XYZ file of C-alpha atoms in Angstrom:
769
model
C -52.370 -13.432 15.479
C -51.472 -14.994 13.145
C -49.445 -18.446 12.819
C -46.834 -16.732 10.937
C -45.796 -14.509 13.882
C -46.223 -17.507 16.069
C -43.737 -19.145 14.044
C -41.443 -16.603 13.773
C -40.877 -16.036 17.251
C -40.736 -19.668 18.278
C -37.208 -20.716 17.230
C -35.260 -17.779 15.868
C -34.236 -20.071 13.154
C -36.825 -19.749 10.857
C -35.050 -16.044 10.286
C -33.135 -18.554 7.669
C -34.283 -21.848 7.624
C -37.961 -22.918 5.609
C -40.958 -25.150 7.518
C -41.413 -28.892 5.629
C -44.800 -29.870 5.455
C -45.751 -33.551 4.047
C -49.025 -33.266 3.638
C -49.885 -36.882 4.740
C -48.679 -36.604 7.902
C -51.818 -35.455 9.722
C -49.674 -33.279 12.434
C -48.489 -31.423 9.389
C -51.507 -31.152 7.717
C -52.533 -29.328 10.404
C -49.944 -26.792 10.587
C -50.210 -26.129 6.881
C -53.331 -25.383 7.057
C -53.220 -23.526 10.000
C -50.349 -21.423 7.648
C -51.960 -21.388 4.615
C -55.813 -19.759 6.565
C -54.298 -17.591 9.054
C -51.354 -16.048 6.877
C -52.244 -12.670 4.914
C -50.406 -12.509 1.840
C -49.443 -15.745 1.075
C -48.243 -17.592 -1.973
C -48.880 -20.574 -3.252
C -46.375 -22.288 -5.552
C -47.132 -25.469 -7.220
C -45.456 -26.976 -9.868
C -45.310 -30.804 -8.750
C -46.159 -32.143 -11.929
C -43.803 -30.417 -13.771
C -41.438 -31.252 -11.645
C -42.203 -34.999 -11.440
C -42.827 -34.837 -15.663
C -39.143 -33.554 -15.650
C -37.877 -36.302 -12.892
C -39.402 -38.922 -15.688
C -37.218 -37.625 -18.274
C -34.286 -37.590 -16.856
C -34.676 -41.222 -15.425
C -35.547 -42.181 -19.022
C -32.918 -40.301 -20.740
C -32.768 -42.878 -24.152
C -36.825 -43.203 -24.730
C -39.200 -40.564 -26.409
C -41.625 -40.597 -24.051
C -45.034 -40.188 -25.019
C -47.834 -38.031 -23.260
C -49.378 -41.697 -22.316
C -45.747 -42.528 -21.197
C -46.010 -39.980 -18.948
C -49.074 -40.583 -17.339
C -48.327 -43.868 -16.475
C -45.298 -43.639 -14.714
C -46.255 -40.435 -12.883
C -49.397 -43.043 -11.777
C -46.615 -45.331 -10.552
C -45.065 -42.623 -8.752
C -47.769 -41.688 -6.904
C -48.899 -44.673 -5.815
C -51.120 -43.984 -3.666
C -50.814 -40.347 -2.900
C -52.682 -37.783 -4.253
C -50.422 -34.892 -6.466
C -50.841 -32.920 -3.182
C -49.538 -34.974 -1.102
C -46.638 -36.173 -3.362
C -43.450 -34.817 -2.235
C -42.913 -32.143 0.571
C -44.603 -28.808 0.938
C -41.488 -25.760 1.748
C -42.758 -22.049 3.191
C -40.356 -19.693 3.540
C -41.388 -17.414 6.210
C -39.301 -14.205 5.483
C -41.027 -14.329 1.740
C -44.609 -15.523 2.703
C -43.950 -17.976 0.028
C -45.436 -22.001 0.221
C -43.526 -23.807 -2.473
C -44.479 -27.500 -3.217
C -41.279 -29.613 -4.477
C -40.187 -32.805 -4.666
C -38.970 -34.420 -1.243
C -34.934 -34.725 -0.614
C -34.045 -37.962 -2.483
C -36.228 -36.848 -5.910
C -35.374 -33.316 -5.508
C -31.592 -34.002 -5.155
C -31.344 -36.626 -8.026
C -33.170 -34.111 -10.198
C -31.667 -30.597 -9.260
C -28.167 -32.423 -9.751
C -28.907 -34.282 -13.075
C -27.230 -31.546 -15.003
C -23.918 -32.620 -12.770
C -23.324 -35.242 -14.573
C -20.860 -36.318 -15.536
C -18.827 -33.571 -14.640
C -20.033 -35.248 -11.123
C -20.588 -38.470 -11.027
C -23.606 -39.937 -8.711
C -21.084 -41.707 -6.937
C -19.262 -37.835 -6.329
C -23.014 -36.252 -6.194
C -23.145 -38.810 -3.052
C -20.026 -38.305 -0.887
C -19.828 -34.293 -1.216
C -23.606 -34.262 0.137
C -21.883 -35.918 3.299
C -19.459 -32.642 3.674
C -18.957 -29.730 5.649
C -17.841 -26.551 4.907
C -17.585 -23.560 7.041
C -17.497 -19.906 5.718
C -16.186 -17.037 7.434
C -16.911 -14.039 6.277
C -19.859 -12.979 3.222
C -18.941 -10.166 1.293
C -16.860 -12.776 -0.498
C -18.533 -15.700 1.217
C -21.616 -14.915 -0.438
C -20.534 -15.967 -3.751
C -18.617 -19.240 -2.862
C -21.997 -20.374 -0.594
C -24.164 -19.732 -3.356
C -22.232 -21.864 -5.632
C -21.279 -23.984 -3.598
C -25.148 -24.198 -3.294
C -26.026 -24.665 -6.936
C -23.744 -27.693 -7.599
C -24.664 -28.595 -4.169
C -21.089 -29.282 -3.041
C -21.981 -30.174 0.202
C -24.478 -31.179 2.430
C -23.956 -28.618 5.010
C -22.754 -24.847 5.105
C -22.135 -23.252 8.531
C -21.737 -18.733 7.497
C -20.260 -16.768 9.852
C -20.380 -12.806 9.209
C -21.370 -10.416 12.190
C -22.195 -7.340 9.793
C -25.566 -6.357 8.058
C -25.974 -5.338 4.834
C -25.223 -1.567 3.533
C -26.211 -0.626 0.112
C -22.622 -0.288 -0.928
C -22.453 -4.164 -0.113
C -24.332 -4.527 -2.884
C -22.308 -3.770 -6.029
C -20.688 -7.851 -5.623
C -23.053 -9.092 -2.667
C -26.341 -10.823 -4.652
C -28.988 -9.036 -2.680
C -32.118 -6.837 -3.486
C -32.475 -3.482 -1.288
C -35.312 -4.954 0.722
C -32.568 -6.557 2.351
C -30.570 -3.480 3.518
C -29.880 -3.335 7.748
C -30.332 -7.222 7.364
C -27.393 -9.856 8.765
C -25.385 -11.026 5.814
C -25.581 -14.931 7.522
C -29.407 -14.631 7.496
C -29.374 -13.074 2.925
C -27.071 -15.973 2.231
C -29.012 -18.856 4.624
C -32.343 -17.388 2.874
C -31.459 -17.901 -0.766
C -29.480 -21.122 -0.677
C -32.282 -22.507 1.531
C -34.544 -21.095 -2.035
C -32.098 -22.931 -4.086
C -31.990 -26.315 -2.006
C -34.153 -26.250 1.349
C -32.387 -29.822 2.342
C -28.848 -28.223 2.157
C -28.484 -27.858 6.190
C -27.695 -24.067 7.177
C -26.025 -23.366 10.346
C -25.797 -19.461 11.387
C -23.097 -17.872 13.702
C -24.563 -14.291 13.102
C -22.201 -12.912 15.848
C -19.342 -13.830 13.123
C -16.202 -15.773 14.730
C -14.588 -14.853 18.566
C -12.081 -16.839 20.195
C -15.402 -17.909 22.283
C -17.106 -19.968 19.329
C -14.818 -20.741 16.606
C -14.031 -23.778 18.664
C -18.009 -24.874 17.946
C -18.063 -23.333 14.193
C -15.572 -26.274 13.522
C -16.356 -28.391 15.590
C -20.417 -28.850 16.475
C -22.656 -30.986 14.429
C -19.641 -33.008 13.446
C -16.115 -31.479 12.065
C -16.133 -29.440 9.414
C -14.048 -30.931 5.856
C -13.197 -27.707 4.294
C -12.939 -24.121 5.965
C -13.458 -21.171 3.717
C -11.846 -18.334 5.253
C -12.983 -14.571 3.664
C -13.322 -12.237 6.738
C -11.567 -9.325 7.205
C -10.471 -9.370 10.404
C -6.678 -10.231 10.644
C -6.648 -11.991 14.068
C -9.421 -13.781 12.880
C -7.573 -15.407 9.837
C -4.729 -16.445 11.858
C -6.772 -17.968 15.086
C -9.263 -19.521 12.304
C -6.250 -20.829 10.277
C -4.685 -22.086 14.117
C -7.216 -23.666 14.946
C -8.429 -25.565 11.331
C -4.698 -26.844 11.343
C -5.242 -28.445 14.707
C -8.144 -30.274 13.650
C -6.697 -31.089 10.453
C -8.967 -28.988 8.024
C -7.923 -27.831 4.630
C -8.548 -23.680 4.515
C -9.411 -21.957 1.315
C -9.064 -18.169 0.930
C -10.353 -16.069 -2.303
C -9.155 -12.125 -2.604
C -10.790 -11.093 -5.170
C -7.872 -9.746 -6.800
C -6.558 -11.095 -9.950
C -8.079 -14.370 -8.832
C -5.701 -15.022 -6.085
C -7.020 -18.687 -4.134
C -4.874 -19.676 -1.268
C -5.214 -23.356 -0.678
C -3.358 -24.842 2.811
C -4.011 -29.214 3.271
C -3.623 -28.781 6.895
C -5.483 -31.828 6.723
C -2.027 -33.325 4.615
C 0.441 -31.543 6.242
C -0.424 -31.110 9.994
C 2.605 -28.954 10.727
C 2.158 -26.618 7.352
C 3.644 -22.990 8.240
C 0.315 -20.761 8.320
C -0.315 -18.975 5.283
C 2.571 -20.909 3.440
C 5.148 -19.445 6.436
C 4.222 -15.697 5.936
C 2.144 -16.033 8.950
C 4.644 -17.728 11.617
C 4.929 -16.099 14.319
C 1.935 -14.010 14.488
C -0.481 -14.021 17.478
C -3.550 -13.473 16.807
C -4.273 -11.572 20.290
C -1.517 -9.497 19.701
C -3.126 -8.635 16.271
C -6.226 -7.667 17.415
C -4.619 -5.077 19.643
C -3.165 -3.066 16.715
C -4.088 -0.124 15.117
C -5.257 -0.160 11.312
C -1.838 1.528 10.550
C 0.091 -1.043 12.212
C -1.536 -4.001 10.512
C -0.937 -2.749 7.103
C 2.706 -3.886 6.848
C 1.342 -7.773 7.994
C -1.761 -7.623 5.675
C 0.657 -6.751 2.673
C 3.237 -9.198 3.690
C 0.140 -12.115 4.109
C -1.281 -11.272 0.315
C 1.507 -10.477 -1.516
C 0.582 -7.022 -1.866
C 3.476 -6.757 -4.612
C 1.424 -9.127 -7.118
C -1.882 -7.620 -7.037
C -3.441 -5.753 -9.969
C -2.811 -2.652 -10.101
C -6.108 -0.732 -9.286
C -5.854 -2.729 -6.238
C -2.646 -1.383 -5.243
C -3.882 2.066 -6.305
C -6.538 1.374 -3.687
C -4.227 0.595 -0.854
C -3.020 3.904 -1.167
C -6.202 5.954 -1.098
C -8.094 4.111 1.812
C -9.896 6.358 4.571
C -8.926 9.424 1.814
C -10.840 9.306 -1.309
C -11.950 5.765 -0.546
C -13.594 4.419 2.975
C -12.522 0.554 2.207
C -10.998 -2.032 0.322
C -12.909 -2.028 -3.373
C -14.327 -5.270 -4.759
C -16.375 -5.913 -8.115
C -18.630 -8.323 -8.375
C -17.218 -9.690 -11.001
C -14.276 -10.823 -8.896
C -16.180 -11.957 -6.411
C -18.198 -14.044 -8.244
C -14.876 -15.371 -10.470
C -13.830 -15.643 -6.630
C -16.884 -17.921 -5.914
C -16.273 -20.131 -8.939
C -13.153 -20.597 -8.195
C -13.400 -21.957 -4.788
C -16.339 -23.950 -5.598
C -14.015 -25.858 -8.024
C -11.268 -26.749 -5.890
C -13.582 -27.179 -2.845
C -15.158 -30.242 -5.010
C -11.938 -31.145 -6.145
C -10.060 -31.498 -2.759
C -13.373 -33.030 -0.609
C -13.316 -35.990 -3.396
C -9.462 -36.443 -3.249
C -8.739 -35.266 -6.889
C -6.760 -32.191 -5.327
C -4.183 -32.882 -3.004
C -2.002 -29.510 -3.200
C -1.403 -26.695 -1.301
C -0.355 -23.510 -3.056
C -1.026 -19.650 -3.675
C -2.740 -19.143 -7.522
C -3.780 -16.376 -9.928
C -6.763 -17.257 -11.500
C -6.052 -13.528 -13.574
C -8.943 -12.941 -16.570
C -6.372 -9.990 -17.986
C -3.694 -12.395 -18.068
C -5.713 -15.443 -19.644
C -7.562 -13.246 -22.374
C -5.502 -10.477 -22.591
C -6.151 -6.620 -23.058
C -4.225 -6.687 -19.320
C -4.225 -2.498 -17.879
C -0.804 -1.538 -18.513
C 0.282 1.556 -16.447
C 2.144 4.630 -17.142
C 5.985 4.036 -16.682
C 8.532 6.724 -14.837
C 10.777 8.353 -16.961
C 14.401 8.145 -17.290
C 16.111 10.921 -19.007
C 19.388 9.651 -20.303
C 22.082 11.319 -18.428
C 23.645 13.603 -21.114
C 27.009 13.118 -18.685
C 29.802 11.409 -18.643
C 31.793 10.242 -15.232
C 33.662 13.298 -14.582
C 37.785 11.431 -14.303
C 41.195 12.741 -14.128
C 42.010 13.396 -17.795
C 39.473 16.352 -17.876
C 40.014 17.895 -14.494
C 43.491 18.245 -15.912
C 42.329 19.788 -19.150
C 39.802 22.046 -17.213
C 43.054 23.267 -14.849
C 45.524 23.753 -17.189
C 42.963 26.118 -18.964
C 42.571 27.747 -15.811
C 43.508 31.019 -15.717
C 44.290 31.186 -11.870
C 47.572 32.203 -9.824
C 48.086 30.764 -6.293
C 49.223 33.290 -3.599
C 52.479 33.528 -2.757
C 52.092 32.694 0.743
C 50.287 28.843 -0.074
C 51.468 26.155 1.407
C 51.965 22.653 0.491
C 49.120 20.090 2.726
C 50.847 16.964 3.923
C 48.890 13.904 2.277
C 47.520 13.189 5.921
C 46.263 17.147 6.721
C 44.202 17.227 3.385
C 42.803 14.190 3.449
C 41.159 15.171 6.922
C 40.189 18.670 5.095
C 38.258 17.042 2.734
C 36.982 13.905 4.125
C 35.396 16.672 6.076
C 34.383 18.394 3.150
C 32.481 15.276 2.038
C 30.713 14.965 4.771
C 28.057 17.405 4.289
C 24.997 16.741 2.703
C 24.259 16.482 -0.814
C 20.590 15.982 -2.720
C 19.801 12.578 -2.082
C 23.425 11.756 -1.270
C 24.744 12.137 -4.310
C 28.004 13.564 -3.305
C 27.989 15.982 -6.739
C 32.462 16.167 -6.038
C 35.152 15.453 -7.531
C 38.428 17.113 -5.628
C 42.391 17.840 -7.402
C 45.147 19.092 -5.006
C 48.020 20.703 -7.456
C 50.126 23.307 -7.086
C 49.835 23.794 -3.519
C 45.552 24.022 -4.914
C 42.661 22.444 -3.753
C 39.974 22.376 -6.502
C 36.708 21.706 -6.132
C 34.428 20.488 -9.343
C 31.242 19.602 -10.044
C 30.652 15.817 -11.384
C 27.357 16.636 -13.229
C 26.921 12.805 -13.749
C 26.836 12.398 -10.242
C 24.105 15.603 -9.613
C 21.593 14.940 -12.941
C 18.587 14.638 -11.480
C 14.453 15.860 -11.669
C 15.644 17.783 -8.522
C 18.425 19.676 -9.292
C 17.355 22.066 -11.165
C 19.545 24.827 -12.903
C 21.838 22.943 -10.856
C 20.679 24.643 -7.754
C 20.879 21.612 -5.614
C 24.352 21.449 -6.399
C 25.687 24.943 -5.231
C 23.547 24.549 -2.087
C 25.918 21.063 -1.918
C 28.873 22.672 -3.046
C 28.406 25.737 -0.146
C 27.933 23.312 2.541
C 31.254 21.493 1.543
C 33.219 24.703 1.677
C 31.863 25.627 5.286
C 33.019 22.480 6.209
C 36.277 22.654 4.647
C 36.935 26.139 6.451
C 36.014 24.447 9.624
C 38.027 21.739 9.190
C 41.131 23.899 7.739
C 41.105 25.737 10.892
C 40.807 22.777 13.451
C 44.270 21.288 11.478
C 45.728 24.902 12.203
C 45.738 26.402 8.289
C 43.867 29.513 6.889
C 41.921 28.901 4.187
C 41.009 30.956 0.811
C 38.591 30.361 -1.476
C 38.272 31.364 -5.028
C 35.036 30.727 -6.696
C 34.428 30.911 -10.565
C 31.840 32.025 -12.669
C 28.867 29.453 -13.339
C 27.429 28.713 -16.696
C 26.145 25.600 -19.033
C 29.573 24.364 -19.273
C 31.286 25.559 -15.882
C 32.282 22.426 -13.628
C 35.372 23.939 -11.587
C 33.365 25.723 -8.288
C 36.567 26.665 -6.766
C 40.057 27.154 -6.180
C 41.146 26.814 -2.257
C 44.317 27.622 -1.454
C 46.112 27.383 2.540
C 48.572 29.105 4.506
C 49.625 30.079 7.871
C 48.749 34.192 7.251
C 44.916 34.872 8.795
C 44.699 38.317 6.300
C 42.691 38.208 3.403
C 41.476 34.314 4.527
C 38.242 33.042 6.035
C 37.502 34.603 9.142
C 36.748 32.239 12.163
C 33.416 32.771 12.751
C 32.549 30.098 15.344
C 35.773 27.295 14.597
C 33.904 24.839 17.555
C 31.252 23.692 14.710
C 33.674 21.823 13.290
C 33.313 19.357 16.486
C 29.636 18.704 14.465
C 30.856 17.901 11.136
C 30.792 14.097 11.389
C 27.787 14.280 14.035
C 25.620 16.015 12.111
C 22.382 14.106 10.207
C 19.375 14.454 8.742
C 16.985 13.113 11.654
C 13.384 12.165 10.811
C 12.710 10.640 14.131
C 8.839 11.724 14.999
C 7.696 12.338 18.463
C 5.750 14.986 21.073
C 5.960 18.724 19.800
C 8.434 20.566 22.412
C 8.942 24.517 22.564
C 12.577 25.388 22.032
C 13.758 28.281 24.215
C 13.263 31.613 21.445
C 16.954 32.351 22.960
C 17.976 28.886 20.718
C 16.326 29.971 17.879
C 17.594 33.377 18.036
C 21.279 31.843 18.221
C 20.409 29.875 15.376
C 19.643 32.932 13.452
C 22.420 35.343 14.021
C 24.212 31.851 13.357
C 22.754 31.650 9.562
C 22.726 35.024 9.319
C 26.601 35.383 9.582
C 27.128 34.644 6.461
C 26.487 37.731 4.426
C 23.433 38.644 2.962
C 21.562 35.504 4.434
C 18.458 35.370 6.494
C 16.787 32.998 8.710
C 12.732 33.164 8.778
C 11.276 31.030 11.584
C 7.780 29.827 11.390
C 6.637 28.778 15.379
C 2.812 29.108 15.981
C 1.136 25.380 15.239
C -1.508 26.979 12.442
C 1.317 28.437 10.793
C 3.398 24.778 10.497
C 0.390 22.821 9.046
C -0.263 25.464 6.765
C 3.196 25.294 5.588
C 2.842 21.607 6.038
C -0.055 21.341 3.866
C 2.337 22.952 1.064
C 5.287 20.605 1.660
C 3.137 18.062 1.284
C 1.614 18.486 -2.158
C 4.904 19.392 -3.708
C 6.225 16.258 -2.267
C 2.843 14.664 -3.833
C 3.884 16.329 -6.830
C 7.042 15.593 -6.750
C 6.774 11.268 -6.241
C 3.829 11.611 -8.967
C 5.875 13.423 -11.723
C 7.527 10.704 -14.219
C 11.140 12.263 -14.108
C 11.074 12.951 -9.738
C 9.608 9.048 -9.209
C 12.103 7.698 -11.328
C 14.944 9.649 -9.205
C 13.478 9.064 -6.560
C 13.476 4.808 -6.778
C 16.205 4.346 -9.066
C 18.469 6.882 -8.648
C 18.297 8.077 -4.654
C 17.012 5.054 -2.550
C 18.685 2.438 -1.448
C 16.206 -0.284 -1.056
C 18.800 -2.881 0.992
C 20.949 -2.208 3.055
C 23.897 -4.267 1.203
C 22.956 -1.828 -1.657
C 24.012 1.595 0.600
C 27.118 -0.583 1.431
C 27.573 -1.097 -2.048
C 27.527 2.445 -3.524
C 28.460 4.078 -0.292
C 25.481 6.436 -1.936
C 22.298 7.135 -2.267
C 19.763 7.216 0.948
C 19.522 4.109 2.590
C 15.903 3.242 3.318
C 16.568 2.315 6.782
C 17.953 5.913 7.305
C 14.276 7.343 6.766
C 13.381 6.831 10.173
C 9.901 5.137 8.179
C 7.530 3.339 10.671
C 7.140 -0.571 9.467
C 3.757 0.485 8.350
C 5.243 3.471 6.121
C 7.968 0.617 5.125
C 5.412 -1.561 3.480
C 3.721 1.038 1.935
C 7.198 2.308 0.444
C 6.920 -1.139 -1.691
C 3.819 -0.862 -3.456
C 4.906 3.311 -3.593
C 8.075 2.350 -5.849
C 5.600 1.335 -8.665
C 5.008 4.412 -10.789
C 2.020 2.903 -13.047
C 0.365 2.549 -9.445
C 1.416 6.190 -8.455
C 0.115 6.985 -12.100
C -2.932 6.054 -11.602
C -2.928 7.928 -8.363
C -2.863 10.900 -9.928
C -5.305 10.502 -12.560
C -8.183 10.186 -10.070
C -6.578 12.952 -8.142
C -6.306 11.069 -5.425
C -2.128 11.290 -3.559
C -3.966 12.122 -0.096
C -2.327 9.136 1.654
C 1.178 10.597 1.065
C -0.013 13.999 2.136
C -1.052 12.957 5.103
C 2.095 11.387 5.481
C 4.055 14.452 5.541
C 1.889 16.377 7.323
C 2.278 13.847 10.457
C 6.155 14.001 10.084
C 5.922 18.192 10.126
C 3.323 18.995 12.729
C 5.979 17.526 15.667
C 7.952 19.796 14.833
C 8.858 23.134 16.884
C 9.952 25.310 14.340
C 10.051 25.372 10.594
C 12.906 27.537 9.390
C 13.747 29.011 5.884
C 16.972 30.620 4.963
C 16.977 33.231 1.806
C 19.567 35.318 0.363
C 19.208 38.477 -1.527
C 19.339 37.425 -5.232
C 19.088 34.738 -7.281
C 22.537 33.410 -8.804
C 25.064 30.494 -8.369
C 27.653 32.446 -6.336
C 23.955 33.283 -3.954
C 23.511 29.600 -3.643
C 26.647 28.937 -2.749
C 26.895 31.042 0.053
C 23.209 29.972 1.205
C 24.482 26.353 1.345
C 27.336 27.570 3.737
C 24.690 29.437 5.726
C 22.418 26.501 6.108
C 25.455 24.083 6.924
C 26.762 26.761 9.661
C 23.014 26.829 11.126
C 23.147 23.118 10.941
C 25.817 21.847 12.551
C 25.258 24.754 15.561
C 21.588 22.886 16.204
C 23.406 19.718 15.881
C 25.468 21.278 19.025
C 22.346 22.521 20.343
C 21.096 18.648 20.464
C 18.198 19.802 17.982
C 16.936 17.540 15.323
C 17.107 19.059 11.404
C 15.194 17.867 8.494
C 15.453 19.263 5.160
C 12.161 20.035 3.750
C 13.314 20.478 0.103
C 10.626 19.837 -2.712
C 9.313 23.277 -2.262
C 12.544 24.729 -3.339
C 13.327 22.604 -6.233
C 9.677 22.988 -7.622
C 9.249 26.954 -7.205
C 12.073 27.854 -9.473
C 10.292 25.767 -12.355
C 7.893 28.497 -12.124
C 10.415 31.591 -11.590
C 13.202 30.400 -13.391
C 11.848 28.893 -16.416
C 14.194 29.832 -18.905
C 14.612 26.716 -20.573
C 10.946 26.391 -21.292
C 11.115 23.142 -18.984
C 8.001 21.754 -20.090
C 8.217 18.537 -17.712
C 5.436 20.182 -15.757
C 1.688 19.896 -15.997
C -0.060 22.560 -16.673
C -2.309 21.634 -13.727
C 0.793 21.534 -11.884
C 2.059 24.887 -12.066
C -1.086 26.674 -11.601
C -1.201 24.271 -8.446
C 2.326 25.641 -7.573
C 1.608 29.338 -8.104
C -1.018 29.161 -5.506
C 1.318 27.510 -3.161
C 4.448 29.657 -3.614
C 2.497 32.502 -2.897
C 0.901 30.772 -0.212
C 4.138 30.240 0.658
C 5.465 33.978 0.291
C 2.559 35.221 2.663
C 3.460 32.958 5.538
C 7.244 33.832 5.563
C 7.133 37.349 4.421
C 8.886 36.542 1.567
C 9.306 39.613 -1.076
C 10.090 38.460 -4.857
C 13.200 38.453 -5.615
C 14.874 36.819 -3.032
C 16.256 33.266 -3.785
C 14.946 30.629 -0.976
C 17.752 28.189 -0.533
C 17.046 26.176 2.592
C 13.559 24.698 4.215
C 13.796 22.581 7.143
C 12.335 21.473 10.006
C 13.696 21.488 13.638
C 12.516 19.612 16.438
C 13.573 18.452 20.332
C 13.762 14.413 18.965
C 16.263 12.139 20.204
C 19.430 11.214 17.647
C 18.514 9.063 14.729
C 20.075 5.616 13.518
C 22.744 5.297 11.132
C 24.069 8.211 8.809
C 24.462 8.317 4.609
C 27.351 6.630 3.706
C 30.258 8.222 1.747
C 32.383 7.190 -1.170
C 35.560 6.299 -0.130
C 38.348 9.328 -0.318
C 40.449 7.887 -2.834
C 37.644 7.412 -5.819
C 36.668 11.398 -5.172
C 40.123 13.215 -4.323
C 42.881 13.112 -7.298
C 46.447 14.635 -6.416
C 49.692 15.331 -7.542
C 51.291 13.163 -4.577
């Protein structure tokens, strides 16, 4: 057995620490010879003569040394030692290289000579006394090697439990021969090959609760902690312990060159991560699922300030990419920045805390600019009373002789109930005018103008729901209703004229007046929970209720495979809508109210708190708001995370329902709206949760009713939609020519949170009172 193997087995540290032999010492001479003679393939590297020559040159920079000068000065250096005995022989067991070097002081003097005067000799001596710990070596290796090259410290403690994978070599400096090796050993070996006199301590098990104190304190307290680990709980634990010991912390994120500096040495009460992590418990964080950690990570890293591609990557992790991407250029830049700040911090030249960005694209130029969502100019003006009066005056409408005049309170109660109906994006596209014992319902196209309201289909459905509520509340108030629908066209905004009487002859029928009690209870219930089966008799009752509107048909899907299949179709349409520049703009800027105070101020749109999103989803929404990020994902054929979120929200459903009408027309869509509102109220009464699934039915008409040559969809969109629509029709057994008016999921869930707000009555209703 060779001495090489014997030495490796005696001490694990020879995995990453070299052996030193000073040949003037007999024991070292014997061990040196034993290795030389017994180790196969050993490589002798002896450049001591050139090192001595360079050392002499550096010591006499102003002299033009001649060959005889070098000879005499070298002889003076050697003294009574032979050239072979001078300095130290350093053996690297992992590479079997035996290297002849200057000994420590002269080695450091020569190796750091090119640092002068960017680092003075006095500063270099101070740095040589410093101890730096680095947790995490995917990024930390670059920092460690840069510190070693500058000799920014005398001791490095490295911690990482992981081994090198081939995919790591895109940013970790290593050869393929090291795949499967511990990252700490790879880094420690390279440091030893740069400077064998830097003391390196490896924590190959990474950092844990059990060894964090040893990492920070054993062998002397660290002067600086560099955090580059992936574990969120360890990030917090390390900072808590560092703050207790008044050890400053650096962190580089390798995205936009973001660097964190926390001077716990100067500010022992400083909040962790600049106050972003206060109140977080490492033990609780460790028990969280990856999804639960998302919002915390986004907050701690100020993800909104990340690069376009960095943010896009967050949406694709676990879908089209396996983990957070990092580039060598960013990692090497981070190593340089962290090493520079480390040096100045340890020398007392930098005494601040903060979060900084060294963004090359910002500094050099050529910053990537992503696409912007598209705001289609709204061609309409808000519908006011003057325009309404002009239309009423021109309208040929004769009120029935039995029409009664409603008092102000009764009229207000009826219109308020009507306005409690659902509308797309809670846009509330209605205006009302009570004149000459007639209530006129108008379409305010300024309010409904959006990507989703293709050919006014969404608005017509809304007006159907509005009229259903109106009839129910009128019956509750003890009056009968007569409704006349007006033909709809490009310029038609008068939807209906409603009169009230005490005579039921020819009036709207009393189908199920008790549904009026559900009008202000009804809500879009997005709550999730375990799937429960709904009794078939209940589904039959809801079907009968929906189909009590002439021509309406309600089809159910209840089998899990069917629900999964339709969920995939809906998910693809959701993804397509969100990635469409106009669809995205409408969602972000027209529909959503991102703060409760905004929802309260406008009293329309969708309050984000009503979406029933989990905390991780709420956090992700902040990134989804940025269309340049979404468009980048689209161009990479991504978006699976969005699809998975939709599928996950649909699969707990007990049933998926589709309401159709016999033909495609404005009147049929209005009647379809009455059907779905009647059924929705009945579902609410039955204690069921209903959530509309709108995107397929807003997209399909764009490929079947495209009379205006709508070119906003790409060719890929159109082809995908054709396939999706065919699958959709097969699932529900829908024949061509039917109007698909309402798609929804039904489940057994508890009541949801706050209801969407409504505009005040006085803003929507004009009267002649």
